[in-house]
mmCIF file of C-alpha atoms and ligand atoms in Angstrom:
data_model
loop_
_atom_site.group_PDB
_atom_site.id
_atom_site.type_symbol
_atom_site.label_atom_id
_atom_site.label_comp_id
_atom_site.label_asym_id
_atom_site.label_seq_id
_atom_site.Cartn_x
_atom_site.Cartn_y
_atom_site.Cartn_z
ATOM 1 C CA MET A 1 -119.227 -59.006 251.330
ATOM 2 C CA PRO A 2 -117.185 -62.236 251.150
ATOM 3 C CA TYR A 3 -113.866 -60.514 251.805
ATOM 4 C CA GLU A 4 -112.303 -57.710 253.773
ATOM 5 C CA ILE A 5 -109.347 -55.530 252.949
ATOM 6 C CA ALA A 6 -106.507 -56.468 255.258
ATOM 7 C CA MET A 7 -104.821 -53.630 257.106
ATOM 8 C CA GLY A 8 -101.049 -53.573 257.390
ATOM 9 C CA PRO A 9 -97.995 -51.436 257.910
ATOM 10 C CA ARG A 10 -97.465 -50.657 254.222
ATOM 11 C CA GLU A 11 -100.451 -48.336 254.376
ATOM 12 C CA ARG A 12 -100.179 -45.374 256.662
ATOM 13 C CA LYS A 13 -102.598 -44.202 259.321
ATOM 14 C CA SER A 14 -103.649 -40.591 259.511
ATOM 15 C CA PRO A 15 -103.104 -38.676 262.764
ATOM 16 C CA PHE A 16 -106.925 -38.576 262.951
ATOM 17 C CA PHE A 17 -107.333 -42.308 262.325
ATOM 18 C CA ASP A 18 -108.119 -43.369 265.908
ATOM 19 C CA ARG A 19 -110.667 -40.611 266.381
ATOM 20 C CA ALA A 20 -112.318 -41.272 263.018
ATOM 21 C CA VAL A 21 -112.722 -44.942 263.958
ATOM 22 C CA ALA A 22 -113.973 -44.037 267.429
ATOM 23 C CA ASP A 23 -116.548 -41.739 265.833
ATOM 24 C CA GLY A 24 -117.858 -44.572 263.702
ATOM 25 C CA ALA A 25 -115.990 -44.637 260.379
ATOM 26 C CA THR A 26 -117.269 -47.760 258.621
ATOM 27 C CA HIS A 27 -115.458 -47.649 255.279
ATOM 28 C CA MET A 28 -111.941 -46.655 254.347
ATOM 29 C CA THR A 29 -110.270 -46.189 251.030
ATOM 30 C CA ILE A 30 -106.556 -45.983 250.395
ATOM 31 C CA TYR A 31 -105.249 -42.724 249.026
ATOM 32 C CA ASN A 32 -101.577 -41.822 248.815
ATOM 33 C CA GLN A 33 -100.767 -45.036 250.706
ATOM 34 C CA MET A 34 -102.873 -43.865 253.640
ATOM 35 C CA TYR A 35 -106.254 -44.978 254.988
ATOM 36 C CA MET A 36 -108.955 -42.408 254.428
ATOM 37 C CA PRO A 37 -112.474 -42.771 255.833
ATOM 38 C CA VAL A 38 -115.097 -42.511 253.110
ATOM 39 C CA SER A 39 -118.213 -43.299 255.126
ATOM 40 C CA TYR A 40 -119.627 -43.368 258.617
ATOM 41 C CA GLY A 41 -122.385 -45.755 257.610
ATOM 42 C CA ASP A 42 -125.242 -43.332 256.925
ATOM 43 C CA SER A 43 -124.845 -41.868 253.469
ATOM 44 C CA ALA A 44 -128.082 -39.856 253.574
ATOM 45 C CA ALA A 45 -127.220 -38.225 256.916
ATOM 46 C CA GLU A 46 -123.688 -37.380 255.781
ATOM 47 C CA TYR A 47 -125.003 -35.804 252.592
ATOM 48 C CA LYS A 48 -127.624 -33.769 254.449
ATOM 49 C CA ARG A 49 -125.091 -32.588 257.013
ATOM 50 C CA LEU A 50 -122.750 -31.370 254.285
ATOM 51 C CA LEU A 51 -125.516 -29.536 252.414
ATOM 52 C CA GLU A 52 -127.438 -28.091 255.336
ATOM 53 C CA GLY A 53 -125.066 -28.103 258.301
ATOM 54 C CA VAL A 54 -121.419 -28.868 258.765
ATOM 55 C CA SER A 55 -119.216 -31.948 258.774
ATOM 56 C CA MET A 56 -115.580 -32.711 259.598
ATOM 57 C CA TRP A 57 -113.409 -34.923 257.430
ATOM 58 C CA ASP A 58 -110.136 -36.733 257.942
ATOM 59 C CA VAL A 59 -108.414 -35.866 254.682
ATOM 60 C CA ALA A 60 -104.860 -36.320 255.962
ATOM 61 C CA SER A 61 -104.234 -38.495 252.918
ATOM 62 C CA GLN A 62 -104.205 -35.314 250.843
ATOM 63 C CA ARG A 63 -100.449 -35.339 251.472
ATOM 64 C CA GLN A 64 -98.177 -32.356 250.993
ATOM 65 C CA VAL A 65 -95.138 -32.296 248.759
ATOM 66 C CA GLU A 66 -92.996 -29.495 250.135
ATOM 67 C CA ILE A 67 -90.584 -27.695 247.842
ATOM 68 C CA THR A 68 -88.116 -25.292 249.446
ATOM 69 C CA GLY A 69 -84.871 -23.640 248.425
ATOM 70 C CA PRO A 70 -83.525 -20.929 246.112
ATOM 71 C CA ASP A 71 -85.033 -22.572 243.008
ATOM 72 C CA ALA A 72 -88.389 -23.529 244.564
ATOM 73 C CA GLU A 73 -90.469 -21.066 242.573
ATOM 74 C CA ARG A 74 -88.691 -21.881 239.329
ATOM 75 C CA LEU A 75 -89.292 -25.607 239.864
ATOM 76 C CA VAL A 76 -92.971 -25.150 240.732
ATOM 77 C CA ARG A 77 -93.461 -23.071 237.590
ATOM 78 C CA TYR A 78 -91.786 -25.779 235.534
ATOM 79 C CA LEU A 79 -93.987 -28.485 237.075
ATOM 80 C CA THR A 80 -97.343 -26.978 236.095
ATOM 81 C CA PRO A 81 -98.780 -25.600 232.853
ATOM 82 C CA ARG A 82 -100.704 -23.022 234.870
ATOM 83 C CA ASP A 83 -99.174 -19.559 234.906
ATOM 84 C CA LEU A 84 -98.430 -18.600 238.514
ATOM 85 C CA LYS A 85 -97.989 -14.905 237.866
ATOM 86 C CA ASP A 86 -100.562 -14.062 240.521
ATOM 87 C CA CYS A 87 -99.458 -16.319 243.351
ATOM 88 C CA PRO A 88 -98.550 -14.310 246.444
ATOM 89 C CA ILE A 89 -97.767 -15.833 249.835
ATOM 90 C CA GLY A 90 -101.047 -16.922 251.427
ATOM 91 C CA ARG A 91 -102.860 -17.792 248.242
ATOM 92 C CA GLY A 92 -103.674 -21.293 247.072
ATOM 93 C CA LYS A 93 -104.112 -22.321 243.454
ATOM 94 C CA TYR A 94 -105.474 -25.373 241.717
ATOM 95 C CA VAL A 95 -102.582 -26.516 239.503
ATOM 96 C CA PRO A 96 -102.702 -29.477 237.102
ATOM 97 C CA ILE A 97 -99.438 -31.393 236.763
ATOM 98 C CA CYS A 98 -98.635 -33.156 233.494
ATOM 99 C CA ASP A 99 -95.819 -35.306 232.173
ATOM 100 C CA HIS A 100 -93.772 -34.587 229.048
ATOM 101 C CA ASP A 101 -96.394 -36.218 226.819
ATOM 102 C CA GLY A 102 -99.183 -34.112 228.294
ATOM 103 C CA ARG A 103 -100.683 -36.843 230.473
ATOM 104 C CA LEU A 104 -102.351 -35.544 233.602
ATOM 105 C CA LEU A 105 -100.367 -36.811 236.617
ATOM 106 C CA ASN A 106 -102.217 -35.080 239.424
ATOM 107 C CA ASP A 107 -104.427 -32.070 240.203
ATOM 108 C CA PRO A 108 -103.076 -30.624 243.456
ATOM 109 C CA VAL A 109 -103.774 -27.444 245.319
ATOM 110 C CA LEU A 110 -100.616 -25.329 245.472
ATOM 111 C CA LEU A 111 -99.959 -23.266 248.579
ATOM 112 C CA ARG A 112 -97.240 -20.648 248.670
ATOM 113 C CA LEU A 113 -96.152 -20.405 252.315
ATOM 114 C CA GLU A 114 -93.036 -18.310 251.807
ATOM 115 C CA GLU A 115 -91.239 -16.711 248.895
ATOM 116 C CA GLN A 116 -89.376 -20.009 248.355
ATOM 117 C CA LYS A 117 -91.559 -22.519 250.182
ATOM 118 C CA PHE A 118 -94.474 -24.277 248.508
ATOM 119 C CA TRP A 119 -96.770 -27.189 249.239
ATOM 120 C CA LEU A 120 -98.467 -29.256 246.601
ATOM 121 C CA SER A 121 -101.515 -30.741 248.312
ATOM 122 C CA ILE A 122 -101.806 -33.780 246.140
ATOM 123 C CA ALA A 123 -104.428 -36.164 244.829
ATOM 124 C CA ASP A 124 -103.719 -39.884 244.677
ATOM 125 C CA SER A 125 -100.412 -40.267 242.782
ATOM 126 C CA ASP A 126 -96.730 -40.110 243.702
ATOM 127 C CA ILE A 127 -95.826 -36.518 242.966
ATOM 128 C CA LEU A 128 -93.067 -36.616 245.583
ATOM 129 C CA LEU A 129 -91.101 -39.017 243.372
ATOM 130 C CA TRP A 130 -91.861 -37.024 240.243
ATOM 131 C CA ALA A 131 -90.915 -33.632 241.690
ATOM 132 C CA ARG A 132 -87.737 -35.014 243.218
ATOM 133 C CA ALA A 133 -86.627 -36.605 239.979
ATOM 134 C CA ILE A 134 -87.382 -33.512 237.918
ATOM 135 C CA ALA A 135 -85.500 -31.356 240.439
ATOM 136 C CA LYS A 136 -82.403 -33.569 240.460
ATOM 137 C CA GLU A 137 -82.294 -34.111 236.708
ATOM 138 C CA GLY A 138 -82.704 -30.388 236.099
ATOM 139 C CA GLY A 139 -80.140 -29.322 238.678
ATOM 140 C CA TYR A 140 -82.628 -27.294 240.719
ATOM 141 C CA ASP A 141 -81.325 -26.115 244.095
ATOM 142 C CA VAL A 142 -84.288 -27.310 246.179
ATOM 143 C CA VAL A 143 -85.307 -29.800 248.841
ATOM 144 C CA VAL A 144 -88.388 -31.862 248.010
ATOM 145 C CA HIS A 145 -89.911 -33.817 250.874
ATOM 146 C CA GLU A 146 -93.150 -34.780 252.591
ATOM 147 C CA PRO A 147 -93.641 -32.656 255.709
ATOM 148 C CA ASP A 148 -95.627 -33.767 258.766
ATOM 149 C CA VAL A 149 -98.808 -32.037 257.574
ATOM 150 C CA SER A 150 -102.321 -33.493 257.643
ATOM 151 C CA PRO A 151 -105.444 -31.667 256.483
ATOM 152 C CA LEU A 152 -108.726 -31.860 258.382
ATOM 153 C CA ALA A 153 -111.627 -30.454 256.365
ATOM 154 C CA ILE A 154 -114.651 -28.663 257.827
ATOM 155 C CA GLN A 155 -117.290 -28.340 255.130
ATOM 156 C CA GLY A 156 -120.844 -27.121 254.818
ATOM 157 C CA PRO A 157 -122.822 -23.863 255.170
ATOM 158 C CA LYS A 158 -122.210 -23.723 258.940
ATOM 159 C CA ALA A 159 -118.451 -24.363 258.638
ATOM 160 C CA THR A 160 -117.669 -20.648 258.849
ATOM 161 C CA ASP A 161 -119.346 -20.353 262.255
ATOM 162 C CA VAL A 162 -117.469 -23.361 263.619
ATOM 163 C CA VAL A 163 -114.098 -22.167 262.337
ATOM 164 C CA ALA A 164 -114.756 -18.588 263.508
ATOM 165 C CA ASP A 165 -115.553 -19.892 267.011
ATOM 166 C CA LEU A 166 -112.211 -21.705 266.993
ATOM 167 C CA PHE A 167 -109.961 -19.060 265.455
ATOM 168 C CA GLY A 168 -111.787 -15.734 265.528
ATOM 169 C CA ASP A 169 -113.814 -13.672 263.105
ATOM 170 C CA TRP A 170 -110.863 -13.069 260.760
ATOM 171 C CA VAL A 171 -111.615 -16.425 259.128
ATOM 172 C CA ARG A 172 -114.885 -14.962 257.790
ATOM 173 C CA ASP A 173 -112.845 -12.564 255.644
ATOM 174 C CA LEU A 174 -110.472 -15.191 254.307
ATOM 175 C CA LYS A 175 -111.005 -15.366 250.540
ATOM 176 C CA TYR A 176 -111.679 -18.611 248.685
ATOM 177 C CA PHE A 177 -108.438 -20.595 248.347
ATOM 178 C CA TRP A 178 -106.453 -18.187 250.565
ATOM 179 C CA PHE A 179 -104.873 -19.395 253.796
ATOM 180 C CA LYS A 180 -103.018 -18.310 256.911
ATOM 181 C CA GLU A 181 -100.456 -19.964 259.179
ATOM 182 C CA THR A 182 -101.623 -19.876 262.774
ATOM 183 C CA GLU A 183 -102.098 -22.065 265.830
ATOM 184 C CA LEU A 184 -104.838 -23.368 268.062
ATOM 185 C CA ASP A 185 -103.865 -23.580 271.744
ATOM 186 C CA GLY A 186 -100.286 -24.205 270.668
ATOM 187 C CA ILE A 187 -101.115 -26.662 267.867
ATOM 188 C CA PRO A 188 -99.383 -25.385 264.716
ATOM 189 C CA LEU A 189 -101.607 -25.327 261.664
ATOM 190 C CA VAL A 190 -102.624 -23.616 258.463
ATOM 191 C CA VAL A 191 -106.216 -22.458 258.034
ATOM 192 C CA ALA A 192 -107.332 -22.416 254.409
ATOM 193 C CA ARG A 193 -110.668 -21.565 252.850
ATOM 194 C CA SER A 194 -110.916 -24.570 250.583
ATOM 195 C CA GLY A 195 -112.081 -28.146 250.449
ATOM 196 C CA TRP A 196 -113.406 -30.766 248.133
ATOM 197 C CA SER A 197 -117.040 -29.664 248.095
ATOM 198 C CA LYS A 198 -118.989 -26.744 246.702
ATOM 199 C CA GLN A 199 -120.751 -26.134 250.021
ATOM 200 C CA GLY A 200 -118.084 -23.819 251.408
ATOM 201 C CA GLY A 201 -115.693 -24.478 254.218
ATOM 202 C CA TYR A 202 -112.152 -24.685 255.458
ATOM 203 C CA GLU A 203 -109.233 -27.008 255.698
ATOM 204 C CA LEU A 204 -107.040 -27.078 258.791
ATOM 205 C CA TYR A 205 -103.598 -28.346 257.840
ATOM 206 C CA LEU A 206 -102.309 -29.868 261.082
ATOM 207 C CA CYS A 207 -98.519 -29.376 261.231
ATOM 208 C CA ASP A 208 -97.765 -31.787 264.086
ATOM 209 C CA GLY A 209 -98.969 -35.347 263.615
ATOM 210 C CA THR A 210 -98.739 -36.099 267.337
ATOM 211 C CA ARG A 211 -101.625 -33.676 267.955
ATOM 212 C CA GLY A 212 -104.231 -35.307 265.701
ATOM 213 C CA SER A 213 -106.569 -36.509 268.429
ATOM 214 C CA THR A 214 -106.289 -33.217 270.309
ATOM 215 C CA LEU A 215 -107.199 -31.201 267.224
ATOM 216 C CA TRP A 216 -110.045 -33.586 266.357
ATOM 217 C CA ASP A 217 -111.507 -33.202 269.860
ATOM 218 C CA LYS A 218 -111.288 -29.409 269.790
ATOM 219 C CA VAL A 219 -112.912 -29.177 266.375
ATOM 220 C CA LYS A 220 -115.615 -31.650 267.341
ATOM 221 C CA GLU A 221 -116.409 -29.683 270.481
ATOM 222 C CA ALA A 222 -116.609 -26.404 268.542
ATOM 223 C CA GLY A 223 -118.934 -28.033 266.033
ATOM 224 C CA ALA A 224 -121.302 -29.570 268.582
ATOM 225 C CA PRO A 225 -123.552 -26.480 268.947
ATOM 226 C CA TYR A 226 -123.989 -26.511 265.156
ATOM 227 C CA GLY A 227 -124.869 -30.191 264.968
ATOM 228 C CA MET A 228 -121.609 -31.061 263.267
ATOM 229 C CA GLY A 229 -120.850 -34.715 262.707
ATOM 230 C CA PRO A 230 -118.174 -36.713 260.999
ATOM 231 C CA GLY A 231 -118.127 -37.056 257.240
ATOM 232 C CA ALA A 232 -115.839 -37.663 254.321
ATOM 233 C CA PRO A 233 -115.224 -36.350 250.830
ATOM 234 C CA ASN A 234 -118.769 -36.750 249.597
ATOM 235 C CA TYR A 235 -119.129 -38.768 246.462
ATOM 236 C CA ILE A 236 -122.658 -37.594 245.682
ATOM 237 C CA GLU A 237 -122.095 -33.896 246.261
ATOM 238 C CA ARG A 238 -118.880 -33.868 244.273
ATOM 239 C CA LEU A 239 -120.558 -35.521 241.271
ATOM 240 C CA GLU A 240 -123.470 -33.084 241.481
ATOM 241 C CA SER A 241 -121.026 -30.166 241.705
ATOM 242 C CA GLY A 242 -118.533 -31.390 239.116
ATOM 243 C CA LEU A 243 -115.379 -31.735 241.209
ATOM 244 C CA LEU A 244 -112.814 -33.975 239.561
ATOM 245 C CA SER A 245 -111.648 -37.176 241.254
ATOM 246 C CA PHE A 246 -108.240 -37.870 239.752
ATOM 247 C CA GLY A 247 -107.847 -41.575 238.980
ATOM 248 C CA ALA A 248 -111.579 -42.234 239.244
ATOM 249 C CA ASP A 249 -112.641 -39.945 236.405
ATOM 250 C CA THR A 250 -109.359 -40.016 234.490
ATOM 251 C CA LEU A 251 -107.278 -42.614 232.669
ATOM 252 C CA PRO A 252 -103.490 -42.897 232.936
ATOM 253 C CA ASP A 253 -103.154 -41.177 229.559
ATOM 254 C CA SER A 254 -105.841 -38.525 230.011
ATOM 255 C CA SER A 255 -104.773 -35.036 229.042
ATOM 256 C CA PRO A 256 -105.957 -32.008 231.006
ATOM 257 C CA PHE A 257 -108.086 -31.047 227.996
ATOM 258 C CA GLU A 258 -110.187 -34.168 228.482
ATOM 259 C CA VAL A 259 -111.309 -33.045 231.905
ATOM 260 C CA GLY A 260 -112.080 -29.390 231.227
ATOM 261 C CA PHE A 261 -108.839 -27.868 232.491
ATOM 262 C CA GLU A 262 -108.123 -25.772 229.360
ATOM 263 C CA LYS A 263 -108.383 -22.507 231.331
ATOM 264 C CA MET A 264 -105.447 -23.628 233.483
ATOM 265 C CA ILE A 265 -103.191 -24.641 230.583
ATOM 266 C CA HIS A 266 -101.296 -21.515 229.606
ATOM 267 C CA LEU A 267 -99.622 -22.451 226.336
ATOM 268 C CA ASP A 268 -98.747 -18.830 225.593
ATOM 269 C CA ARG A 269 -96.392 -18.629 228.588
ATOM 270 C CA GLU A 270 -92.928 -17.473 227.605
ATOM 271 C CA ASP A 271 -91.124 -19.804 229.990
ATOM 272 C CA ASP A 272 -90.977 -23.545 229.466
ATOM 273 C CA PHE A 273 -92.930 -26.089 231.485
ATOM 274 C CA ILE A 274 -93.222 -29.861 231.414
ATOM 275 C CA GLY A 275 -95.481 -31.015 228.602
ATOM 276 C CA LYS A 276 -95.628 -27.680 226.757
ATOM 277 C CA GLN A 277 -94.941 -29.142 223.320
ATOM 278 C CA ALA A 278 -97.254 -32.098 223.734
ATOM 279 C CA LEU A 279 -100.047 -30.008 225.186
ATOM 280 C CA THR A 280 -99.713 -27.497 222.361
ATOM 281 C CA ARG A 281 -100.139 -30.331 219.882
ATOM 282 C CA ILE A 282 -103.132 -31.804 221.756
ATOM 283 C CA ALA A 283 -104.744 -28.360 221.919
ATOM 284 C CA GLU A 284 -104.392 -28.011 218.139
ATOM 285 C CA GLU A 285 -105.650 -31.498 217.360
ATOM 286 C CA GLY A 286 -108.342 -31.497 220.031
ATOM 287 C CA PRO A 287 -108.534 -34.073 222.817
ATOM 288 C CA LYS A 288 -109.418 -37.619 221.798
ATOM 289 C CA ARG A 289 -111.776 -38.013 224.781
ATOM 290 C CA LYS A 290 -113.876 -35.774 227.000
ATOM 291 C CA LEU A 291 -115.297 -36.157 230.457
ATOM 292 C CA VAL A 292 -119.017 -35.390 230.338
ATOM 293 C CA GLY A 293 -121.944 -35.333 232.719
ATOM 294 C CA ILE A 294 -124.656 -37.927 232.233
ATOM 295 C CA VAL A 295 -128.076 -38.685 233.652
ATOM 296 C CA PHE A 296 -129.683 -42.097 233.473
ATOM 297 C CA GLY A 297 -132.871 -43.834 234.482
ATOM 298 C CA GLY A 298 -133.690 -46.914 236.499
ATOM 299 C CA ASP A 299 -133.807 -47.511 240.226
ATOM 300 C CA PRO A 300 -131.235 -45.541 242.243
ATOM 301 C CA VAL A 301 -127.681 -46.835 241.961
ATOM 302 C CA THR A 302 -125.260 -46.691 244.869
ATOM 303 C CA PHE A 303 -121.830 -46.432 243.281
ATOM 304 C CA ASN A 304 -119.734 -48.369 240.783
ATOM 305 C CA GLU A 305 -116.841 -50.563 241.844
ATOM 306 C CA HIS A 306 -115.202 -50.217 238.436
ATOM 307 C CA PRO A 307 -115.823 -48.274 235.216
ATOM 308 C CA TRP A 308 -118.765 -49.425 233.083
ATOM 309 C CA VAL A 309 -118.394 -49.757 229.300
ATOM 310 C CA ALA A 310 -120.572 -47.200 227.503
ATOM 311 C CA ARG A 311 -122.001 -47.699 224.011
ATOM 312 C CA VAL A 312 -123.597 -45.389 221.465
ATOM 313 C CA ASP A 313 -125.649 -47.161 218.780
ATOM 314 C CA GLY A 314 -123.773 -50.344 219.640
ATOM 315 C CA HIS A 315 -120.285 -48.790 219.282
ATOM 316 C CA ILE A 316 -118.014 -48.662 222.318
ATOM 317 C CA ALA A 317 -117.839 -44.954 223.130
ATOM 318 C CA GLY A 318 -115.832 -45.027 226.343
ATOM 319 C CA ALA A 319 -116.572 -45.646 229.989
ATOM 320 C CA ILE A 320 -118.841 -44.464 232.732
ATOM 321 C CA ARG A 321 -116.268 -43.520 235.360
ATOM 322 C CA SER A 322 -118.336 -42.544 238.420
ATOM 323 C CA VAL A 323 -122.056 -42.854 239.204
ATOM 324 C CA CYS A 324 -124.459 -42.197 242.045
ATOM 325 C CA TYR A 325 -128.070 -41.308 242.683
ATOM 326 C CA SER A 326 -128.550 -37.562 243.067
ATOM 327 C CA PRO A 327 -131.221 -36.668 245.635
ATOM 328 C CA ARG A 328 -131.249 -33.096 244.321
ATOM 329 C CA ARG A 329 -131.626 -33.994 240.653
ATOM 330 C CA GLN A 330 -133.779 -36.977 241.597
ATOM 331 C CA SER A 331 -132.049 -39.088 239.020
ATOM 332 C CA ASN A 332 -129.022 -41.277 238.612
ATOM 333 C CA ILE A 333 -126.063 -39.178 237.504
ATOM 334 C CA GLY A 334 -122.472 -39.802 236.544
ATOM 335 C CA LEU A 335 -119.341 -38.755 234.727
ATOM 336 C CA ALA A 336 -118.350 -40.537 231.531
ATOM 337 C CA LEU A 337 -115.058 -40.387 229.700
ATOM 338 C CA LEU A 338 -116.019 -40.762 226.050
ATOM 339 C CA GLU A 339 -114.419 -40.433 222.650
ATOM 340 C CA THR A 340 -114.928 -36.814 221.685
ATOM 341 C CA ARG A 341 -117.273 -37.623 218.781
ATOM 342 C CA PHE A 342 -119.735 -39.129 221.287
ATOM 343 C CA THR A 343 -119.785 -36.183 223.679
ATOM 344 C CA GLU A 344 -122.386 -33.895 222.072
ATOM 345 C CA LEU A 345 -125.096 -32.867 224.518
ATOM 346 C CA GLY A 346 -128.082 -35.162 224.088
ATOM 347 C CA THR A 347 -126.040 -38.171 222.923
ATOM 348 C CA LYS A 348 -127.826 -41.347 224.017
ATOM 349 C CA LEU A 349 -125.752 -43.963 225.845
ATOM 350 C CA GLU A 350 -126.346 -47.583 226.760
ATOM 351 C CA PHE A 351 -124.412 -49.362 229.469
ATOM 352 C CA LYS A 352 -124.544 -52.250 231.904
ATOM 353 C CA GLY A 353 -123.507 -52.253 235.534
ATOM 354 C CA ASP A 354 -124.419 -54.077 238.733
ATOM 355 C CA GLY A 355 -126.094 -56.691 236.541
ATOM 356 C CA ARG A 356 -128.543 -54.104 235.176
ATOM 357 C CA SER A 357 -128.888 -52.315 231.839
ATOM 358 C CA PHE A 358 -129.169 -48.541 231.707
ATOM 359 C CA LYS A 359 -130.011 -45.891 229.147
ATOM 360 C CA GLY A 360 -128.466 -42.495 229.684
ATOM 361 C CA GLU A 361 -127.858 -39.153 228.051
ATOM 362 C CA VAL A 362 -125.038 -36.611 227.901
ATOM 363 C CA VAL A 363 -126.107 -33.421 229.713
ATOM 364 C CA PRO A 364 -124.455 -30.111 230.699
ATOM 365 C CA GLN A 365 -122.420 -29.709 233.898
ATOM 366 C CA PRO A 366 -122.673 -29.054 236.728
ATOM 367 C CA LEU A 367 -125.219 -31.809 237.095
ATOM 368 C CA VAL A 368 -126.869 -29.895 239.909
ATOM 369 C CA LYS A 369 -126.910 -26.092 240.040
ATOM 370 C CA PRO A 370 -125.096 -24.597 243.056
ATOM 371 C CA GLY A 371 -127.515 -23.681 245.824
ATOM 372 C CA THR A 372 -130.143 -26.261 244.881
ATOM 373 C CA PRO A 373 -131.743 -27.490 248.149
ATOM 374 C CA ILE A 374 -132.447 -31.121 248.980
ATOM 375 C CA PRO A 375 -136.152 -31.723 248.224
ATOM 376 C CA GLU A 376 -138.368 -32.528 251.228
HETATM 377 N N1 LIG B 401 -107.887 -29.907 249.227
HETATM 378 C C1 LIG B 401 -106.566 -30.064 249.458
HETATM 379 N N2 LIG B 401 -105.841 -30.969 248.814
HETATM 380 C C2 LIG B 401 -106.426 -31.778 247.899
HETATM 381 C C3 LIG B 401 -107.793 -31.659 247.601
HETATM 382 C C4 LIG B 401 -108.537 -30.686 248.306
HETATM 383 N N3 LIG B 401 -105.694 -32.715 247.274
HETATM 384 C C5 LIG B 401 -106.357 -33.756 246.556
HETATM 385 C C6 LIG B 401 -107.532 -33.259 245.774
HETATM 386 N N4 LIG B 401 -108.388 -32.458 246.650
HETATM 387 C C7 LIG B 401 -107.039 -32.427 244.631
HETATM 388 N N5 LIG B 401 -108.090 -32.144 243.706
HETATM 389 C C8 LIG B 401 -108.903 -31.042 243.789
HETATM 390 C C9 LIG B 401 -109.987 -30.986 242.955
HETATM 391 C C10 LIG B 401 -110.826 -29.881 242.989
HETATM 392 C C11 LIG B 401 -110.557 -28.853 243.871
HETATM 393 C C12 LIG B 401 -109.497 -28.932 244.729
HETATM 394 C C13 LIG B 401 -108.644 -30.022 244.670
HETATM 395 C C14 LIG B 401 -111.420 -27.633 243.917
HETATM 396 N N6 LIG B 401 -111.884 -27.186 242.759
HETATM 397 C C15 LIG B 401 -112.745 -26.019 242.663
HETATM 398 C C16 LIG B 401 -113.649 -26.222 241.467
HETATM 399 O O1 LIG B 401 -113.351 -27.066 240.630
HETATM 400 O O2 LIG B 401 -114.669 -25.558 241.406
HETATM 401 C C17 LIG B 401 -111.952 -24.740 242.504
HETATM 402 C C18 LIG B 401 -110.965 -24.794 241.412
HETATM 403 C C19 LIG B 401 -110.283 -23.460 241.096
HETATM 404 O O3 LIG B 401 -109.827 -22.740 241.962
HETATM 405 O O4 LIG B 401 -110.201 -23.152 239.921
HETATM 406 O O5 LIG B 401 -111.629 -27.052 244.956
HETATM 407 O O6 LIG B 401 -109.769 -30.520 248.143
HETATM 408 N N7 LIG B 401 -105.984 -29.294 250.369
#
């Protein structure tokens, strides 16, 4: 490549940064103004480890927006269209956040730590600014800030054994998306059964940024007997499994209905929330675009640096947002954000990328069924 991305003080380093580099991180992205490793240089090995073993990921850039105070619950309810009626302490929830016009702003995981203490574990957009402004303008009695909290993900079928060796067998009974505040040899953290893959696993939310290397070393040591190695949010597995990448798969004016979030948009709620009117209108009219799964032929692609224009019978239909080669489907796959009239299953697409021309087709999601093994 003829250029490199310069590193500087405007972007933040994760508490795990030094260890990730020492363990061979080769590629970083920037997410919430923080470096995040996305590869350790061997894509096939990282994929295999996630599907058949266990891998550890520096996902500190999934920053927390903490909301505390007497009005914390009321503010959180106002921020998301999802009804939080069943949100006890210790349970996480996937909660879309929209603006007043129904645009999707983020798709965080919400954690309720106390009656009036919440974290929004955010994707790549500035929800701290948004939540603060909404709170002030609305006169909510809350404090909104970014705590010193940095998630480390442990993902894959053997993750449970690694995390149980570290914390005890109670982690085996932790339900999906539930969490517990605990510590590891005096390191304060939250153990959650979650993570950005469909292979199972945990996220350790480190609550003291000075202990990043110590936690990394302990986790690495516990994982050694299981062949654990470093990894990162896996682009291939997430496309196969249908996990949304906010900002990659979405446009700045995408509504949650475009990306299949209708089950989390509770328009019949009695209380008000941001975007209620607009979302009600969009639900009635139907979304103008939809994110769909596609398969396409040709030699295996790696990934796309930018969206590719997609055409149907010569008409611009939208864009291919994310692509990769799926070893389990043995085909190129991707997600395309298309005008709704072009999203019928079986619709034939033409597009160009990487100097090549492709022919693809709209297919059902997930692109790969859960549990499908990697072929020999
Ligand atoms: N974990 C934590 N924070 C995060 C992410 C994470 N912040 C950024 C980003 N990921 C937020 N986006 C997502 C997207 C998908 C999921 C979680 C966070 C996810 N989805 C499951 C699914 O789609 O099948 C479950 C959704 C549900 O419960 O309904 O896990 O990964 N801490």
